[in-house]
Coordinates of C-alpha atoms and ligand atoms in Angstrom, one line a residue:
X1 CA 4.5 -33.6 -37.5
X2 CA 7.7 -32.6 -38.1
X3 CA 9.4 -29.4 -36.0
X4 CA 9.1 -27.2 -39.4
X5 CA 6.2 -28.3 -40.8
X6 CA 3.5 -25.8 -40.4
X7 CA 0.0 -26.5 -39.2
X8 CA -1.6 -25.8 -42.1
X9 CA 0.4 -28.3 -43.6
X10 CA 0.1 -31.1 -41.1
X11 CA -3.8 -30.6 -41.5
X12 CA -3.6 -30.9 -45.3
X13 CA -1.3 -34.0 -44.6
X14 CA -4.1 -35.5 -41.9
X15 CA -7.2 -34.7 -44.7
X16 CA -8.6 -32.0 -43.2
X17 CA -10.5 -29.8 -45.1
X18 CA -9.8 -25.5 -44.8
X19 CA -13.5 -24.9 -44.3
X20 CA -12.9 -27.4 -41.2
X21 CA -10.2 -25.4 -40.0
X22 CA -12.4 -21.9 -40.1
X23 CA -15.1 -23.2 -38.9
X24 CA -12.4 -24.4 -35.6
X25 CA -11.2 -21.1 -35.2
X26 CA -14.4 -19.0 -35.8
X27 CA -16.2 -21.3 -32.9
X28 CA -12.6 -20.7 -31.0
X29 CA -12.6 -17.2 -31.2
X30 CA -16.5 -17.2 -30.4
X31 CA -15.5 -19.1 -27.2
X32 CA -12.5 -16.4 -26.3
X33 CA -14.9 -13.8 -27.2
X34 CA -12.9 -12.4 -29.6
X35 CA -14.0 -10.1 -32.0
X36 CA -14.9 -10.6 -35.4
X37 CA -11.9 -9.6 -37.1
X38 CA -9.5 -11.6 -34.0
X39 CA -11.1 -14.9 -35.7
X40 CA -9.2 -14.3 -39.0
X41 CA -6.1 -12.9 -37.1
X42 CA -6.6 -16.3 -35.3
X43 CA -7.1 -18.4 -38.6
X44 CA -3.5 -16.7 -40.2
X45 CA -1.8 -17.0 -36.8
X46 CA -2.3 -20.7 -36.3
X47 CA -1.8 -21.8 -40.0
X48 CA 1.4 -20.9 -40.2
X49 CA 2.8 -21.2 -36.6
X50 CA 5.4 -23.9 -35.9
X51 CA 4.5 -27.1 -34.0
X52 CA 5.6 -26.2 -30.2
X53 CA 7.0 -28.8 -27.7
X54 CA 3.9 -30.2 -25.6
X55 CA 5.3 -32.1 -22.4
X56 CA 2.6 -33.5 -20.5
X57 CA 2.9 -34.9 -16.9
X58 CA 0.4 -36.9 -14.8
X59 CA 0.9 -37.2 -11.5
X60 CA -2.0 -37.6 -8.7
X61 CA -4.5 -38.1 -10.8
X62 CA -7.4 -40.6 -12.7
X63 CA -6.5 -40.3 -16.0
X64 CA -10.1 -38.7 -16.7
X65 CA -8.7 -35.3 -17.9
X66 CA -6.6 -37.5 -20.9
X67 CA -10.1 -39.8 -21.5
X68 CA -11.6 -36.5 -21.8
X69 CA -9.6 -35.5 -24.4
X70 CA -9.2 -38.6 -26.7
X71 CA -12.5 -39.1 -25.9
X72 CA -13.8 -35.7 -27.4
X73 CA -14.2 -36.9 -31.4
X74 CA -11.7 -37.5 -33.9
X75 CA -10.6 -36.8 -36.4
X76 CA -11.4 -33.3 -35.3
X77 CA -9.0 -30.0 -35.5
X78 CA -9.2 -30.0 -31.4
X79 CA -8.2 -33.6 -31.3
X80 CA -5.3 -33.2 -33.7
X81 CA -3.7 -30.4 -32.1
X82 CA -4.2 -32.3 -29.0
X83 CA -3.4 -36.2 -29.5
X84 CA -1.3 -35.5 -33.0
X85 CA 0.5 -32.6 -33.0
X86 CA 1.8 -31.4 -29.7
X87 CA 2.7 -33.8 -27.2
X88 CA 6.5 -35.2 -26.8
X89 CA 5.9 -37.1 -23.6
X90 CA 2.8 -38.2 -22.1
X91 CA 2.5 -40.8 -19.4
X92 CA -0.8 -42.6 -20.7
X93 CA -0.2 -41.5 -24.7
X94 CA 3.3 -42.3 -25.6
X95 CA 4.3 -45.8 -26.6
X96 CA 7.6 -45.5 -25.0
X97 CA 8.2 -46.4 -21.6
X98 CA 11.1 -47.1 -18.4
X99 CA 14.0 -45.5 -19.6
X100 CA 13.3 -44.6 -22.8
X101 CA 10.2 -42.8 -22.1
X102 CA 12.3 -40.5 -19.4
X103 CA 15.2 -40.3 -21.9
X104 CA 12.3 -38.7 -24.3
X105 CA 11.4 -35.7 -21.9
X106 CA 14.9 -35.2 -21.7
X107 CA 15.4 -34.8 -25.3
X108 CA 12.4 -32.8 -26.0
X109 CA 13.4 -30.3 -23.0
X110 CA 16.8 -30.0 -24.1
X111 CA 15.9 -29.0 -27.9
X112 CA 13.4 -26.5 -27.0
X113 CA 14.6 -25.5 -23.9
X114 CA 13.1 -22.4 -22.7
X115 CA 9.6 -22.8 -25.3
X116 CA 8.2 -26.1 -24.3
X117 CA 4.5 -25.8 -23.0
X118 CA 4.0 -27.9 -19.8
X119 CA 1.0 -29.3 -19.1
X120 CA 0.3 -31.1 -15.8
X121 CA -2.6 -33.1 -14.7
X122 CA -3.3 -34.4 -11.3
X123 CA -2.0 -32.5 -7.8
X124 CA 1.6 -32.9 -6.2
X125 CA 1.7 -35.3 -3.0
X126 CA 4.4 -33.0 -0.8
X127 CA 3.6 -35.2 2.4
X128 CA 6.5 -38.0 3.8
X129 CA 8.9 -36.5 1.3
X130 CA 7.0 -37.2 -1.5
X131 CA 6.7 -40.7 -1.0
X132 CA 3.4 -40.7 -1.8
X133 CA 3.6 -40.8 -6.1
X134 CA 6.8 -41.6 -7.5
X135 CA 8.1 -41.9 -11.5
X136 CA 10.9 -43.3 -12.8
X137 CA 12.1 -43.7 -9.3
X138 CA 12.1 -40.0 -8.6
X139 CA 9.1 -38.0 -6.4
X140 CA 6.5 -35.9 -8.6
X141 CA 7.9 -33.0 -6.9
X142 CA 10.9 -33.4 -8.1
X143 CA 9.8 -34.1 -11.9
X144 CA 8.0 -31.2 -11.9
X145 CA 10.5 -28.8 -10.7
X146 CA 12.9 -30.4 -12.9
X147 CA 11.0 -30.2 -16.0
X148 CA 9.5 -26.6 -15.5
X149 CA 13.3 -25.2 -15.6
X150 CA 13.0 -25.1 -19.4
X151 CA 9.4 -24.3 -19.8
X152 CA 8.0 -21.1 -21.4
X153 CA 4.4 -22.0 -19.5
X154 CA 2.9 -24.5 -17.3
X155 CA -0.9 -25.3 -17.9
X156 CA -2.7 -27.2 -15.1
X157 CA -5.0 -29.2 -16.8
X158 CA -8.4 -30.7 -14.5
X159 CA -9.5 -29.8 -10.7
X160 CA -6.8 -31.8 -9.0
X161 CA -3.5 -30.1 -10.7
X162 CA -5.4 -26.5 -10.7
X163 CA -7.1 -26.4 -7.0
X164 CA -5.7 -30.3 -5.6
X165 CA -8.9 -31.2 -5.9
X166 CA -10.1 -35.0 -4.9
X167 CA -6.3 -36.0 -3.7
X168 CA -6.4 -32.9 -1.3
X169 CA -9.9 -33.5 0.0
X170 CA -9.8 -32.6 3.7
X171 CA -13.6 -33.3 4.9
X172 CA -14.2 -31.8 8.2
X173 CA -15.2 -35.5 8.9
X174 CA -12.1 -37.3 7.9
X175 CA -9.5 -34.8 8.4
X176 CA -6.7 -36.9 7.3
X177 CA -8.0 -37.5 3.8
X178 CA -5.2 -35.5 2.5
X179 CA -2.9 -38.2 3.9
X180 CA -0.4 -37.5 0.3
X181 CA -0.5 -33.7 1.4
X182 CA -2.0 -33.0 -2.2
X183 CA -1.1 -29.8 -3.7
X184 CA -2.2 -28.0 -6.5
X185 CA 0.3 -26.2 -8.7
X186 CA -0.1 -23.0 -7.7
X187 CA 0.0 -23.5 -4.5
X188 CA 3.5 -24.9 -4.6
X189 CA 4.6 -21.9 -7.0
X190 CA 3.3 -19.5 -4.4
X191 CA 5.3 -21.4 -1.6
X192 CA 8.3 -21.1 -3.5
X193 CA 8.4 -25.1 -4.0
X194 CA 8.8 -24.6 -7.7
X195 CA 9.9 -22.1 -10.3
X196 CA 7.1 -19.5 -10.6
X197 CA 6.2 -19.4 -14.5
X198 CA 3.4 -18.1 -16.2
X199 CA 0.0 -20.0 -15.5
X200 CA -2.7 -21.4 -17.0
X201 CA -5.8 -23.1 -14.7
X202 CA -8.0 -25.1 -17.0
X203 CA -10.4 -26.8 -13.7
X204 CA -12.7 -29.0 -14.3
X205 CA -13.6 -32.9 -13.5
X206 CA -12.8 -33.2 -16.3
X207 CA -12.4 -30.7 -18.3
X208 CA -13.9 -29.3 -21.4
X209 CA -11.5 -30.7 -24.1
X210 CA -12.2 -27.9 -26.0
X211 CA -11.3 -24.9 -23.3
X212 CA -7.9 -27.1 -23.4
X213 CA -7.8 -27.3 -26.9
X214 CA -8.7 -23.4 -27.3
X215 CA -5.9 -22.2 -24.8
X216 CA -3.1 -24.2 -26.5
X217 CA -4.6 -22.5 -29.7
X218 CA -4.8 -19.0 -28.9
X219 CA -1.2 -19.5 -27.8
X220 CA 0.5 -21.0 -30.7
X221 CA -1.4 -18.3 -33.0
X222 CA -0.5 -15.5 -30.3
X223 CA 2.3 -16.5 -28.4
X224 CA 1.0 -15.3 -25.4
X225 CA -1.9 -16.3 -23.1
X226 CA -5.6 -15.1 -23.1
X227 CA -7.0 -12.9 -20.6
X228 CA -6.6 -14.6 -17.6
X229 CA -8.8 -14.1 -14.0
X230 CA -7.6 -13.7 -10.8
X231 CA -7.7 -17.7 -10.2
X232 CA -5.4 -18.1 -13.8
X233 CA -8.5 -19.2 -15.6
X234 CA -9.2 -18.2 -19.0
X235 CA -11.6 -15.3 -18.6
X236 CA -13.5 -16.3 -21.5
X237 CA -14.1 -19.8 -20.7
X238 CA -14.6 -19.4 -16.9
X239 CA -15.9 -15.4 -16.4
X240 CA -19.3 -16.7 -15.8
X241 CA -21.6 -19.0 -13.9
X242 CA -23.0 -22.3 -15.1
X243 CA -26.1 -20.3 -14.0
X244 CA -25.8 -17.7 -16.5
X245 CA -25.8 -20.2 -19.5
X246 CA -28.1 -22.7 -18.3
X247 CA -30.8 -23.5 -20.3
X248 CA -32.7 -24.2 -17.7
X249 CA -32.5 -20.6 -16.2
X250 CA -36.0 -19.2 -17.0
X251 CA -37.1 -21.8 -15.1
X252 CA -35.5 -20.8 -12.2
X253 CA -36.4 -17.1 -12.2
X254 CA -40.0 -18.2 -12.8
X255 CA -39.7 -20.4 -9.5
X256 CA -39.9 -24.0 -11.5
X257 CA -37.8 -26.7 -9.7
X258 CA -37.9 -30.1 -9.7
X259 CA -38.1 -31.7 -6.1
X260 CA -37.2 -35.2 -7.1
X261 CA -35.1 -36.6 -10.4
X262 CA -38.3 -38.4 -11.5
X263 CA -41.1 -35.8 -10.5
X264 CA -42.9 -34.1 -12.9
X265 CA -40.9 -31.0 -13.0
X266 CA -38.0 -33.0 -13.5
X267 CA -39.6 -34.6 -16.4
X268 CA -40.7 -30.8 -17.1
X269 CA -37.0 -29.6 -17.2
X270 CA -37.2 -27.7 -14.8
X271 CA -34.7 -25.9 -12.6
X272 CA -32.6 -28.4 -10.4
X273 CA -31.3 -26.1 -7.5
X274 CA -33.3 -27.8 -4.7
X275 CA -32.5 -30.8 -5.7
X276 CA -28.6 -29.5 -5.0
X277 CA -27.0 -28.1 -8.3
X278 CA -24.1 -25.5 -7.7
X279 CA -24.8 -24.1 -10.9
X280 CA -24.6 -21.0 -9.3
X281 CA -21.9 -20.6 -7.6
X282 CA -19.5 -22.6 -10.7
X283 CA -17.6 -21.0 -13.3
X284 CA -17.4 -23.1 -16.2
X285 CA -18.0 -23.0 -19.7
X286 CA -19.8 -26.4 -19.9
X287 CA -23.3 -25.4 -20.9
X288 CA -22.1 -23.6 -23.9
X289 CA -19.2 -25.6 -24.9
X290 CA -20.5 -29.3 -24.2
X291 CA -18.6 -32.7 -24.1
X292 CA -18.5 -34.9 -26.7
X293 CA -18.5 -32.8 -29.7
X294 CA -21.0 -30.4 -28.1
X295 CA -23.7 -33.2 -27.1
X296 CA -24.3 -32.9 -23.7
X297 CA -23.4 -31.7 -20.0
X298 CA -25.0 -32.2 -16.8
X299 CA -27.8 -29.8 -16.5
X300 CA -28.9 -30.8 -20.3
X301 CA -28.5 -34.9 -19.3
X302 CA -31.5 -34.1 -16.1
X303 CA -28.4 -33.9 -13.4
X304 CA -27.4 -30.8 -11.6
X305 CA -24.0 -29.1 -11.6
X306 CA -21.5 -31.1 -9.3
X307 CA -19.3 -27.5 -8.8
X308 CA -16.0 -29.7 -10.6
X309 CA -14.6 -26.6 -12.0
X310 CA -14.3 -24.6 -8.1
X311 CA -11.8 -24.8 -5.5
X312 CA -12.4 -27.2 -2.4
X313 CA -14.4 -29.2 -5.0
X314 CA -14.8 -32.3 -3.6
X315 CA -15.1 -31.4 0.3
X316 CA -18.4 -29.6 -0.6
X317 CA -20.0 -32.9 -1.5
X318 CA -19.7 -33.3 2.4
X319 CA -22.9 -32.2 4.9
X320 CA -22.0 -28.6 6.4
X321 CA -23.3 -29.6 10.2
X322 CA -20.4 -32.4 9.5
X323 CA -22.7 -35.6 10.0
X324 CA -20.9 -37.4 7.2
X325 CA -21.0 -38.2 3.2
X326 CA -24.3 -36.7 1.7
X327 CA -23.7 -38.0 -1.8
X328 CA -22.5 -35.7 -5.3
X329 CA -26.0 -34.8 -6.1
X330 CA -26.7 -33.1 -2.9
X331 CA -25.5 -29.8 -1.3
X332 CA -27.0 -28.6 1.7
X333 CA -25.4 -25.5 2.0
X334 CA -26.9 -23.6 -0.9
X335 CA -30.5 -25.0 0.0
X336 CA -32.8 -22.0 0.8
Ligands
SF4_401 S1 -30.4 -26.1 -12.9 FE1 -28.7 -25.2 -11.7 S2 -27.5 -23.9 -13.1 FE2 -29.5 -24.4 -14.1 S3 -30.8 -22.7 -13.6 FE3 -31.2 -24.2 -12.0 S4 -29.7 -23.7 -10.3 FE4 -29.1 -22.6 -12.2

């Protein structure tokens, strides 16, 4: 897509129907919990707003929030904004690579200085100088800090760049897990290690493709961010529990849990919590926003909710008393 083609252009170029496009920003604007009217407002926003600069950097990270994403469904409106239309420089995406491939961020930063959208997956290793992660021959600290000096907003895509998350796992067990002195982006903004900016948590291991998807959205029809909480999360996405949407709440209230994955209240679908699911105490959007073109997530596939989207995820995975790895699918301290 060229710089001054418009999006409703570049959709009509890619075969996508209008009713496809509606129907992306009616179920986006349902997500934001916009009103009625905002869904239209949305709809004339986006279709004429200008493609924006997307630079995305990867640092500590598994690649899962990208697989997410390309993984989501194509040739869907989400996808194309997020694997056609935006991005100028991504680590796993972009053919380019060595010199080329660093001489291409530098391009795309210097002709949209000060507009770019940033977008960084993985945490920041700080320890031995950096040591720990290096690009192009230079620290992920240091690409960071130089490539947010042009950026209008930095969104900190999956657990790891929004919380640390499994790089900074510090078990009580093992305290020198966090041997790369993982840090999240915030975290380094709020020591002063980088510029502050303006931003955007999207946690999750992985997540949603569409929470990403809706962000970049309401920002390119907008040009500002949505309501945001006091972690940086999108409200909307991340304002309640996993709990609270569950489908497998009534069940719960009327005291129906499963005590074993193959017992007959598991086979009943019934509620998961003894069996260890943080649903409760996890802010996500997953059970009404699903993965993979809204198929499935881990309550509705018999599993119970890993806690992916919170901070300190993945140290709780560890037994409280300290006596060593309990395994994902078990959390003693929210047993009753
Ligand atoms: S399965 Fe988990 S999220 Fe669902 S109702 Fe039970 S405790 Fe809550």
């Amino acid at each position: 897509m060229s710089c001054d083609e418009t999006f409703t252009e570049f959709l009509t170029r890619r075969g996508v129907s209008r009713r496809s496009f509606l129907a992306f920003c009616a179920t986006t604007a349902s997500a934001l919990a916009l009103p009625a009217e905002a869904a239209r407002q949305l709809a004339a926003n986006l279709a004429t707003a200008r493609r924006p600069s997307v630079i995305w950097l990867s640092f500590q990270e598994c690649t899962g929030c990208t697989e997410s994403l390309t993984r989501s469904g194509a040739p869907t409106v989400e996808a194309l904004i997020l694997d056609h239309l935006s991005l100028d420089y991504h680590h796993t995406l972009q053919a380019a690579s060595g010199a080329a491939a660093e001489q291409a961020r530098r391009n795309a930063m210097a002709a949209n200085y000060g507009s770019y959208v940033l977008v960084v997956d993985g945490s920041i290793p700080t320890a031995d100088g950096g040591v720990w992660s290096t690009i192009a021959g230079v620290t992920n600290l240091e690409m960071l800090r130089e490539t947010m000096e042009g950026a209008a907003l930095v969104i900190a895509v999956g657990t790891c760049a929004a919380y640390g998350g499994i790089p900074a796992a510090a078990a009580v067990t093992a305290p020198r897990l966090n041997q790369s002195g993982a840090r999240s982006v915030g975290d380094l903004m709020d020591a002063g290690a980088i510029p502050s900016l303006p931003l955007v948590n999207v946690p999750g291991c992985p997540p949603v493709p569409d929470v990403i998807s809706g962000t970049i959205a309401y920002f390119l029809a907008n040009g500002s961010l949505p309501e945001l909480d006091d972690q940086n999360r999108p409200r909307a996405y991340y304002g309640k529990t996993v709990h609270e949407r569950c489908p497998r709440l009534s069940h719960y209230r009327n005291g129906e849990f499963a005590f074993a994955f193959d017992d007959e209240g598991a086979q009943k679908g019934y509620c998961l919590y003894l069996l260890g699911c943080k649903g409760p105490e996890t802010h996500n959007a997953c059970p009404k926003v699903r993965w993979n073109l809204n198929t499935s997530f881990p309550m509705h596939s018999g599993h119970g909710c890993l806690g992916c989207s919170e901070a300190a995820f993945w140290d709780r995975a560890m037994a409280v008393d300290g006596s060593g790895f309990t395994g994902s699918c078990f959390y003693p301290d929210i047993r009753p």
